[in-house]
JSON list of C-alpha atoms in Angstrom, two decimals:
[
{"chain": "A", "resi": 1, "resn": "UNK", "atom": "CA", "xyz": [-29.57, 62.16, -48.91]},
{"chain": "A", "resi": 2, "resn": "UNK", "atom": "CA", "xyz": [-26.82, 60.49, -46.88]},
{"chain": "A", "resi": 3, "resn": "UNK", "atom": "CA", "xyz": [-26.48, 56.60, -45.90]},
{"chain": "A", "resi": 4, "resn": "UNK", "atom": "CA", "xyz": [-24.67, 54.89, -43.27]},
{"chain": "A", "resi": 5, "resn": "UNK", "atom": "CA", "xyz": [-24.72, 51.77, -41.96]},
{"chain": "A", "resi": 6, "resn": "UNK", "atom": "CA", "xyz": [-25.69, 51.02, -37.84]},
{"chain": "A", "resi": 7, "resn": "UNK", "atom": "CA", "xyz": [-27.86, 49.04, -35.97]},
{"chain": "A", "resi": 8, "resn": "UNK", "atom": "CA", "xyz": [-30.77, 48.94, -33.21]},
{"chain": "A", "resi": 9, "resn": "UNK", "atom": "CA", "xyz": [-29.29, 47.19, -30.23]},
{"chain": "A", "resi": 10, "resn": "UNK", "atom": "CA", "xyz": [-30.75, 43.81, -28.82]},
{"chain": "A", "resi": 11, "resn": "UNK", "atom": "CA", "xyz": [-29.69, 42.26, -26.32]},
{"chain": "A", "resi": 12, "resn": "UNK", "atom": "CA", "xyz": [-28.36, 38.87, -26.04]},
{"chain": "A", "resi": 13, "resn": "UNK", "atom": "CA", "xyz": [-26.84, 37.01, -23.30]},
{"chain": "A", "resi": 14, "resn": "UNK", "atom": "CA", "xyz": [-25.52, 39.74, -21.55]},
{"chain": "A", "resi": 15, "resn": "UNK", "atom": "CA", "xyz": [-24.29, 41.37, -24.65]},
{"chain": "A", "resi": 16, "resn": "UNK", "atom": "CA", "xyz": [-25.74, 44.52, -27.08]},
{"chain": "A", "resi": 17, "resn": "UNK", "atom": "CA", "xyz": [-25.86, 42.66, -30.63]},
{"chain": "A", "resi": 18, "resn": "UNK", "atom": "CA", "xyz": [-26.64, 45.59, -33.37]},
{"chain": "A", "resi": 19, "resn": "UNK", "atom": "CA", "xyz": [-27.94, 43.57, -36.27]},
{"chain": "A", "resi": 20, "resn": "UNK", "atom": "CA", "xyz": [-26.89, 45.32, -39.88]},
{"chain": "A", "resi": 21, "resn": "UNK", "atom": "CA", "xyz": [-29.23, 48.37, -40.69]},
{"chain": "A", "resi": 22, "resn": "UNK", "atom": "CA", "xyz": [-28.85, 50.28, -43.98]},
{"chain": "A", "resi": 23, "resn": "UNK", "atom": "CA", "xyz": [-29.84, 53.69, -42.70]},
{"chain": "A", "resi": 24, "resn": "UNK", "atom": "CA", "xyz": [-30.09, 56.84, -45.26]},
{"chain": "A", "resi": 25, "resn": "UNK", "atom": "CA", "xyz": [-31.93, 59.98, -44.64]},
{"chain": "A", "resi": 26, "resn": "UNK", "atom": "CA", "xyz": [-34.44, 60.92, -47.58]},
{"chain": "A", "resi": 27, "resn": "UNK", "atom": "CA", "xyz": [-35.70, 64.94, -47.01]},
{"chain": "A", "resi": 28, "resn": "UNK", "atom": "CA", "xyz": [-39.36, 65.17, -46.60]},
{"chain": "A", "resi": 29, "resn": "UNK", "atom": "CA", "xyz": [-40.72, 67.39, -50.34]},
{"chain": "A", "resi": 30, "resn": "UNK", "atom": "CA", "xyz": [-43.61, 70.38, -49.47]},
{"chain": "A", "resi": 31, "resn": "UNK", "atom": "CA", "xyz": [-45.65, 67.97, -51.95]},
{"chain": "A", "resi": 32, "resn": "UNK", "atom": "CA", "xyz": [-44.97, 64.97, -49.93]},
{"chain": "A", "resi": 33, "resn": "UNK", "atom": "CA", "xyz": [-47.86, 66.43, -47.77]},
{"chain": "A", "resi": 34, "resn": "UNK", "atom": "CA", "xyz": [-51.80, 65.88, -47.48]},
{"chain": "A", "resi": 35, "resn": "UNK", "atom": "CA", "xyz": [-54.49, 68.14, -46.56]},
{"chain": "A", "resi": 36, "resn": "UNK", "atom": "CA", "xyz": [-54.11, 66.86, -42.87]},
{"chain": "A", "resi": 37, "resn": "UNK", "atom": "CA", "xyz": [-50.40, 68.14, -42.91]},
{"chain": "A", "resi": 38, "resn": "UNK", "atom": "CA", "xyz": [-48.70, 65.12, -42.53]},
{"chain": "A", "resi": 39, "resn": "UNK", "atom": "CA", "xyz": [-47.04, 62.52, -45.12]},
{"chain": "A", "resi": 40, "resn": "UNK", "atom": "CA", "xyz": [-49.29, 61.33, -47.62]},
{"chain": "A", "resi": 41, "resn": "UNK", "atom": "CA", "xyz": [-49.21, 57.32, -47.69]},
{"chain": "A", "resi": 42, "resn": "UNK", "atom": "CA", "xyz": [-48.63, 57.32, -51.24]},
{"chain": "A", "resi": 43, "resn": "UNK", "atom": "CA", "xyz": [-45.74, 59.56, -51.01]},
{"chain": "A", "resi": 44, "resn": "UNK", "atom": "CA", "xyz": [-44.47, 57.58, -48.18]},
{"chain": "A", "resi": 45, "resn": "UNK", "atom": "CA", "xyz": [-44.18, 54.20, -50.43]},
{"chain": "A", "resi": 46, "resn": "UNK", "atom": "CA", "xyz": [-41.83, 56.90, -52.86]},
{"chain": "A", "resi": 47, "resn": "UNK", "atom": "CA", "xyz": [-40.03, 57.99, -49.85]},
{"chain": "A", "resi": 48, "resn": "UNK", "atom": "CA", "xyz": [-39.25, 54.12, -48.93]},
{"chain": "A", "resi": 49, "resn": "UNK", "atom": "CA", "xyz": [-38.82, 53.74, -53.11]},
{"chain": "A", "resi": 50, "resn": "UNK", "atom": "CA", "xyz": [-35.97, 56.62, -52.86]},
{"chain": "A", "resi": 51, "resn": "UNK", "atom": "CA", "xyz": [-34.17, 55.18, -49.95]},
{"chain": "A", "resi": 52, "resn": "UNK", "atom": "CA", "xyz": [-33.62, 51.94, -51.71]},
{"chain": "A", "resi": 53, "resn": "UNK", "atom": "CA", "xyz": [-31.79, 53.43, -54.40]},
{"chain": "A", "resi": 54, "resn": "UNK", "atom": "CA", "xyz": [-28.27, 54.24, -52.46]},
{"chain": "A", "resi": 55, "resn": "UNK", "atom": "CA", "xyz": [-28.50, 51.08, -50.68]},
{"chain": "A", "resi": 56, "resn": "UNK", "atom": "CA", "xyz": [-29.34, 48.48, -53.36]},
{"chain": "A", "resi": 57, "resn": "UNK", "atom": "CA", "xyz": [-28.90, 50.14, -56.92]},
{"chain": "A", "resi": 58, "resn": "UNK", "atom": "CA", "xyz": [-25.77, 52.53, -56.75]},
{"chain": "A", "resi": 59, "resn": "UNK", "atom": "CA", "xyz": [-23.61, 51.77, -59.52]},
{"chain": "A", "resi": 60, "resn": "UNK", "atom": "CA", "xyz": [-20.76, 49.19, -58.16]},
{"chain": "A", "resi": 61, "resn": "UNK", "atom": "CA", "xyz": [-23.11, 47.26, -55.51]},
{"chain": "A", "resi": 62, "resn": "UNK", "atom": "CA", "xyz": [-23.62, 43.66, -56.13]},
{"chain": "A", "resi": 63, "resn": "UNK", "atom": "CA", "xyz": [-26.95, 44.44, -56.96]},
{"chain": "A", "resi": 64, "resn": "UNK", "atom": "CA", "xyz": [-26.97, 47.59, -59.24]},
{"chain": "A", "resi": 65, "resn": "UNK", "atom": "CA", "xyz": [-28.50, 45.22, -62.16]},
{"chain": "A", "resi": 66, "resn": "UNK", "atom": "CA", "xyz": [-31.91, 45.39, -60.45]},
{"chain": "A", "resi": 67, "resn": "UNK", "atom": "CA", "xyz": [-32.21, 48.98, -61.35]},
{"chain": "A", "resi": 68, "resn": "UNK", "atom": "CA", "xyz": [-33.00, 47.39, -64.78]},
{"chain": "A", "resi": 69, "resn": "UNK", "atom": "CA", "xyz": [-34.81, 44.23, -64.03]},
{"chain": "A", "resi": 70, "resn": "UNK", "atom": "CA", "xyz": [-37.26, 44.18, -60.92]},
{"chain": "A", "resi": 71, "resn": "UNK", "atom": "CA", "xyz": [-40.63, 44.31, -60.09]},
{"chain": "A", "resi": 72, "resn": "UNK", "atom": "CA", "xyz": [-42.47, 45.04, -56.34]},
{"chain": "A", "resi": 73, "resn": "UNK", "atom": "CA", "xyz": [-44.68, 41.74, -55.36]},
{"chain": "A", "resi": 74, "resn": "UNK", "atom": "CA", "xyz": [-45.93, 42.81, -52.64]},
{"chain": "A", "resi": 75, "resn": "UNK", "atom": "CA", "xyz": [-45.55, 46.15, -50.15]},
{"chain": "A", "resi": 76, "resn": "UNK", "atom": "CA", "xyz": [-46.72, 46.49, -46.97]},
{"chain": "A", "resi": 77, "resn": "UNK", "atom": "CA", "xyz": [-47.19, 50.22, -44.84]},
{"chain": "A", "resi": 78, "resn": "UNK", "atom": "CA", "xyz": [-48.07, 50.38, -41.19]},
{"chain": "A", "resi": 79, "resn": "UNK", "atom": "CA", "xyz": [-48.59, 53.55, -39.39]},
{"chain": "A", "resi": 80, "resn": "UNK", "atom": "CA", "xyz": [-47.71, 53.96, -35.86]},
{"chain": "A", "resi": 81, "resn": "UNK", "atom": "CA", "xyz": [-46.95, 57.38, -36.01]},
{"chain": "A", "resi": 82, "resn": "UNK", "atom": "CA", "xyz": [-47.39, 60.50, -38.05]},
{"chain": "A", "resi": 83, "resn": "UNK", "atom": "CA", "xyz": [-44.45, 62.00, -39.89]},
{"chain": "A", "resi": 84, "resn": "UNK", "atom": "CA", "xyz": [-44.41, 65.72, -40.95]},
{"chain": "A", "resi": 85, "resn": "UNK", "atom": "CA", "xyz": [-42.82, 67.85, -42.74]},
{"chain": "A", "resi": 86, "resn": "UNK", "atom": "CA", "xyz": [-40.55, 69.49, -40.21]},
{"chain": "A", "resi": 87, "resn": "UNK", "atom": "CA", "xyz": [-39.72, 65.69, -39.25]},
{"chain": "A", "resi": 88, "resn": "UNK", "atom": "CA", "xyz": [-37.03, 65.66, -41.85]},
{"chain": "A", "resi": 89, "resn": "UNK", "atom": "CA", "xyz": [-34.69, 64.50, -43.47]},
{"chain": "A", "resi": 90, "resn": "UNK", "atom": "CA", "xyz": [-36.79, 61.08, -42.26]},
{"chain": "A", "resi": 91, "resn": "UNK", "atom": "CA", "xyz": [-34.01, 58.30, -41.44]},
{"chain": "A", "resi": 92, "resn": "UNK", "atom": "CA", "xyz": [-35.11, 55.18, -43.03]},
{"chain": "A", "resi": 93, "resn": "UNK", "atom": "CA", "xyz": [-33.69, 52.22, -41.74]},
{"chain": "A", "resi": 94, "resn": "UNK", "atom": "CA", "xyz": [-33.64, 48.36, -44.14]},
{"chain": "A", "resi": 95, "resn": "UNK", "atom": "CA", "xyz": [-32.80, 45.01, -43.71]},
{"chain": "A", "resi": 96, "resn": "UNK", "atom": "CA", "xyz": [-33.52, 42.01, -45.49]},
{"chain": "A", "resi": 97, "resn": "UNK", "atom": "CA", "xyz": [-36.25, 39.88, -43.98]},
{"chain": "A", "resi": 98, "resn": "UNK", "atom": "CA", "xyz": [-36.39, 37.34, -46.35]},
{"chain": "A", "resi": 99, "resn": "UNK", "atom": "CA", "xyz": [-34.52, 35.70, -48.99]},
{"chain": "A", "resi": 100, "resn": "UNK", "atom": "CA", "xyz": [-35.28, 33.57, -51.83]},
{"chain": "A", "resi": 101, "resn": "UNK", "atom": "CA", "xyz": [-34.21, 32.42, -55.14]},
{"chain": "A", "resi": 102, "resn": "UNK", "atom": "CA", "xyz": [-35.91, 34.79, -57.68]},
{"chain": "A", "resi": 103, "resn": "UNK", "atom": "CA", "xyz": [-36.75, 37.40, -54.89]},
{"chain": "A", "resi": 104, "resn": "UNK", "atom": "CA", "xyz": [-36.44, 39.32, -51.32]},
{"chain": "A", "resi": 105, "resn": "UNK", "atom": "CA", "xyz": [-38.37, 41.24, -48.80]},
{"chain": "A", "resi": 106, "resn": "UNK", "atom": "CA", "xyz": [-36.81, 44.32, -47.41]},
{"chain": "A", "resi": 107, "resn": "UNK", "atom": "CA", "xyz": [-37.99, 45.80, -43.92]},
{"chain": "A", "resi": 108, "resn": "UNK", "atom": "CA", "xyz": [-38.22, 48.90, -43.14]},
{"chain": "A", "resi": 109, "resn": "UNK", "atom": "CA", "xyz": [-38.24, 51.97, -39.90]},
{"chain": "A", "resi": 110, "resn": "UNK", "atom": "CA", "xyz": [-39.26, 54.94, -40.74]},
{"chain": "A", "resi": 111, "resn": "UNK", "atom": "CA", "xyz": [-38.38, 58.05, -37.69]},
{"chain": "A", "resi": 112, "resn": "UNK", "atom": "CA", "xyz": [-39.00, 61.64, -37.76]},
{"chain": "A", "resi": 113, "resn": "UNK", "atom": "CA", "xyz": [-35.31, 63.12, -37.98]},
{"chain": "A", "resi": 114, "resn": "UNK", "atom": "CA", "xyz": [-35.47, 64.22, -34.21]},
{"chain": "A", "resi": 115, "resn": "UNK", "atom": "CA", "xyz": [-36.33, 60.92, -33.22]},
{"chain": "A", "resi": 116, "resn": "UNK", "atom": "CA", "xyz": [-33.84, 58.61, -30.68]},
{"chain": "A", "resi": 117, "resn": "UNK", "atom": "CA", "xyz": [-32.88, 55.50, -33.03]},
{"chain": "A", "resi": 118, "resn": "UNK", "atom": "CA", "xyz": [-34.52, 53.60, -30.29]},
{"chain": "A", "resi": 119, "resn": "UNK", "atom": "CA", "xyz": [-37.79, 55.01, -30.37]},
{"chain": "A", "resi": 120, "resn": "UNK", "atom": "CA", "xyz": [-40.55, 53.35, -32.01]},
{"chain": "A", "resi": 121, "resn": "UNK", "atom": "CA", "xyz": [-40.27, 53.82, -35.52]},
{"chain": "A", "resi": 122, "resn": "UNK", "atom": "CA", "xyz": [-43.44, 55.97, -37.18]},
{"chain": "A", "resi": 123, "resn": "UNK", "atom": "CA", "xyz": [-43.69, 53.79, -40.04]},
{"chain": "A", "resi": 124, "resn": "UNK", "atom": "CA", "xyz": [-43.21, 50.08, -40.16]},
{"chain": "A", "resi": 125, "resn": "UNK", "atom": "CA", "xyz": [-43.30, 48.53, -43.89]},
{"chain": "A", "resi": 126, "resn": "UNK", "atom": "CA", "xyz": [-42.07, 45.44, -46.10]},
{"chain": "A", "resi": 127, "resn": "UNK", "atom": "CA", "xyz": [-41.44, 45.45, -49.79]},
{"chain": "A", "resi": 128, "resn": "UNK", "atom": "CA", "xyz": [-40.83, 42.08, -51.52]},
{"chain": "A", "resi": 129, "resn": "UNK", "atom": "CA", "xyz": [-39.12, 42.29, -54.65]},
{"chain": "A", "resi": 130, "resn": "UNK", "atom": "CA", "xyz": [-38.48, 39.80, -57.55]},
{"chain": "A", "resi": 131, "resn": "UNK", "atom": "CA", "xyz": [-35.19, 39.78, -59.72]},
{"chain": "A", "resi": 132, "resn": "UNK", "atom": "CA", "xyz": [-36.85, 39.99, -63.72]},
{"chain": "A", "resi": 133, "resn": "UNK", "atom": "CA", "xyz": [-35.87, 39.20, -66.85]},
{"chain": "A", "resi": 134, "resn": "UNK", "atom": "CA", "xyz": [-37.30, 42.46, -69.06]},
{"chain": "A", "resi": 135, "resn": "UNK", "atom": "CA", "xyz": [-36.03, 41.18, -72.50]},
{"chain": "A", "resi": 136, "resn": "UNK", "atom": "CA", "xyz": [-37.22, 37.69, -72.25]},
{"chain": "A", "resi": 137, "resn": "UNK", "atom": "CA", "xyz": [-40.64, 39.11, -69.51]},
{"chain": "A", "resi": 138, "resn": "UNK", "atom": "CA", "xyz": [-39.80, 36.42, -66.55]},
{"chain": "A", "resi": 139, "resn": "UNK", "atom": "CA", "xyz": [-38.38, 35.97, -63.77]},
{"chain": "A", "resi": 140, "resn": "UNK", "atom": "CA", "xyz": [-34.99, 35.58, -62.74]},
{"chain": "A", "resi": 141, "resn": "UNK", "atom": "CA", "xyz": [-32.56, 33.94, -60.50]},
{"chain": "A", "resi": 142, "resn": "UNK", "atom": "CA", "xyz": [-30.90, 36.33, -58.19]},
{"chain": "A", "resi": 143, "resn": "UNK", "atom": "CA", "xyz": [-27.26, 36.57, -59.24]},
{"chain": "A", "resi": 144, "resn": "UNK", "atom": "CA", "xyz": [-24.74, 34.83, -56.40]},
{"chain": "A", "resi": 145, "resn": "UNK", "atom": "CA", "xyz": [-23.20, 38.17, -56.08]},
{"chain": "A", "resi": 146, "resn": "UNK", "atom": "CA", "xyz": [-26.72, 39.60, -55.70]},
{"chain": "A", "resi": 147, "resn": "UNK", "atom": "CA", "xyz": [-27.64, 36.76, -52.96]},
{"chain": "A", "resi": 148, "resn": "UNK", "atom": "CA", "xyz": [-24.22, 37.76, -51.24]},
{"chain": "A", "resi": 149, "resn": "UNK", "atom": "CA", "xyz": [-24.89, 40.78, -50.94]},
{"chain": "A", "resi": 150, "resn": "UNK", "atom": "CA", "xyz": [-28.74, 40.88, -49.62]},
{"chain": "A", "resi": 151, "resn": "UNK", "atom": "CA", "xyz": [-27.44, 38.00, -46.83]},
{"chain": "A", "resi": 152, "resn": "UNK", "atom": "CA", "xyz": [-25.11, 40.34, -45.55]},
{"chain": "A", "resi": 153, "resn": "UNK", "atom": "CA", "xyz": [-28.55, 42.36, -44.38]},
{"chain": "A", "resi": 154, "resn": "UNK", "atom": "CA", "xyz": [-30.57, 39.41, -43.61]},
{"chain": "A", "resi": 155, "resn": "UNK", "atom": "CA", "xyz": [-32.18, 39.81, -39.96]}
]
């Protein structure tokens, strides 16, 4: 898997504007496939699950201490596209769409590997995820570090 950071261009007075993109390429598994030959949809929310990791839980990011206190409120998957498996590694592109107090929502673009990082993305999806306490079962705050951090992303 490899992560970089970059940007689908908008344009804006004039001007190309890249907003922040955490891209990272996850590599399509032989068992990541359905009888129909293409990626199963519950392998796809793991695939999405597996590219958060470098971005948001690598030990020294801001927000490593979710890796032991979160929980997914909501997820969303839209399919525009089929991916396969000789579409990978997929390149998964996030952002943060919304942020909160206690939680976020990520967004996500999901292209084949061969795919122009203009092109419409195959898979379109949101995750919203809340900051939790696990010893005392709640809710948390996000951290200021941790809302630093995700703002840097916001779109």
């Amino acid at each position: 898997m490899t992560s970089s950071l970059n940007g689908n261009g908008k344009a804006q007075g004039g001007n190309v504007v890249l907003p922040k993109r955490f891209h990272t390429q996850v590599e399509v598994r032989w068992s990541d496939m359905d009888a129909f030959q293409h990626v199963n949809h519950a392998r796809m929310v793991t695939l999405l699950e597996e590219a958060r990791i470098p971005w948001l839980l690598e030990p020294g990011r801001p927000t490593a201490a979710l890796g032991t206190g979160c929980v997914l409120a909501d997820l969303r998957v839209r399919y525009r596209g089929q991916l396969r498996h000789e579409d990978t590694p997929l390149d998964i592109a996030m952002w943060i769409e919304q942020l909160r107090a206690v939680d976020f929502t990520i967004g996500y673009e999901v292209r084949a590997a061969s795919a122009a990082p203009d092109s419409p993305a195959a898979v379109i999806a949101s995750t919203q995820i809340a900051a939790f306490d696990m010893s005392a079962q709640r809710l948390r705050r996000l951290t200021d570090a941790e809302r630093d951090y995700l703002a840097e992303w916001l779109d």
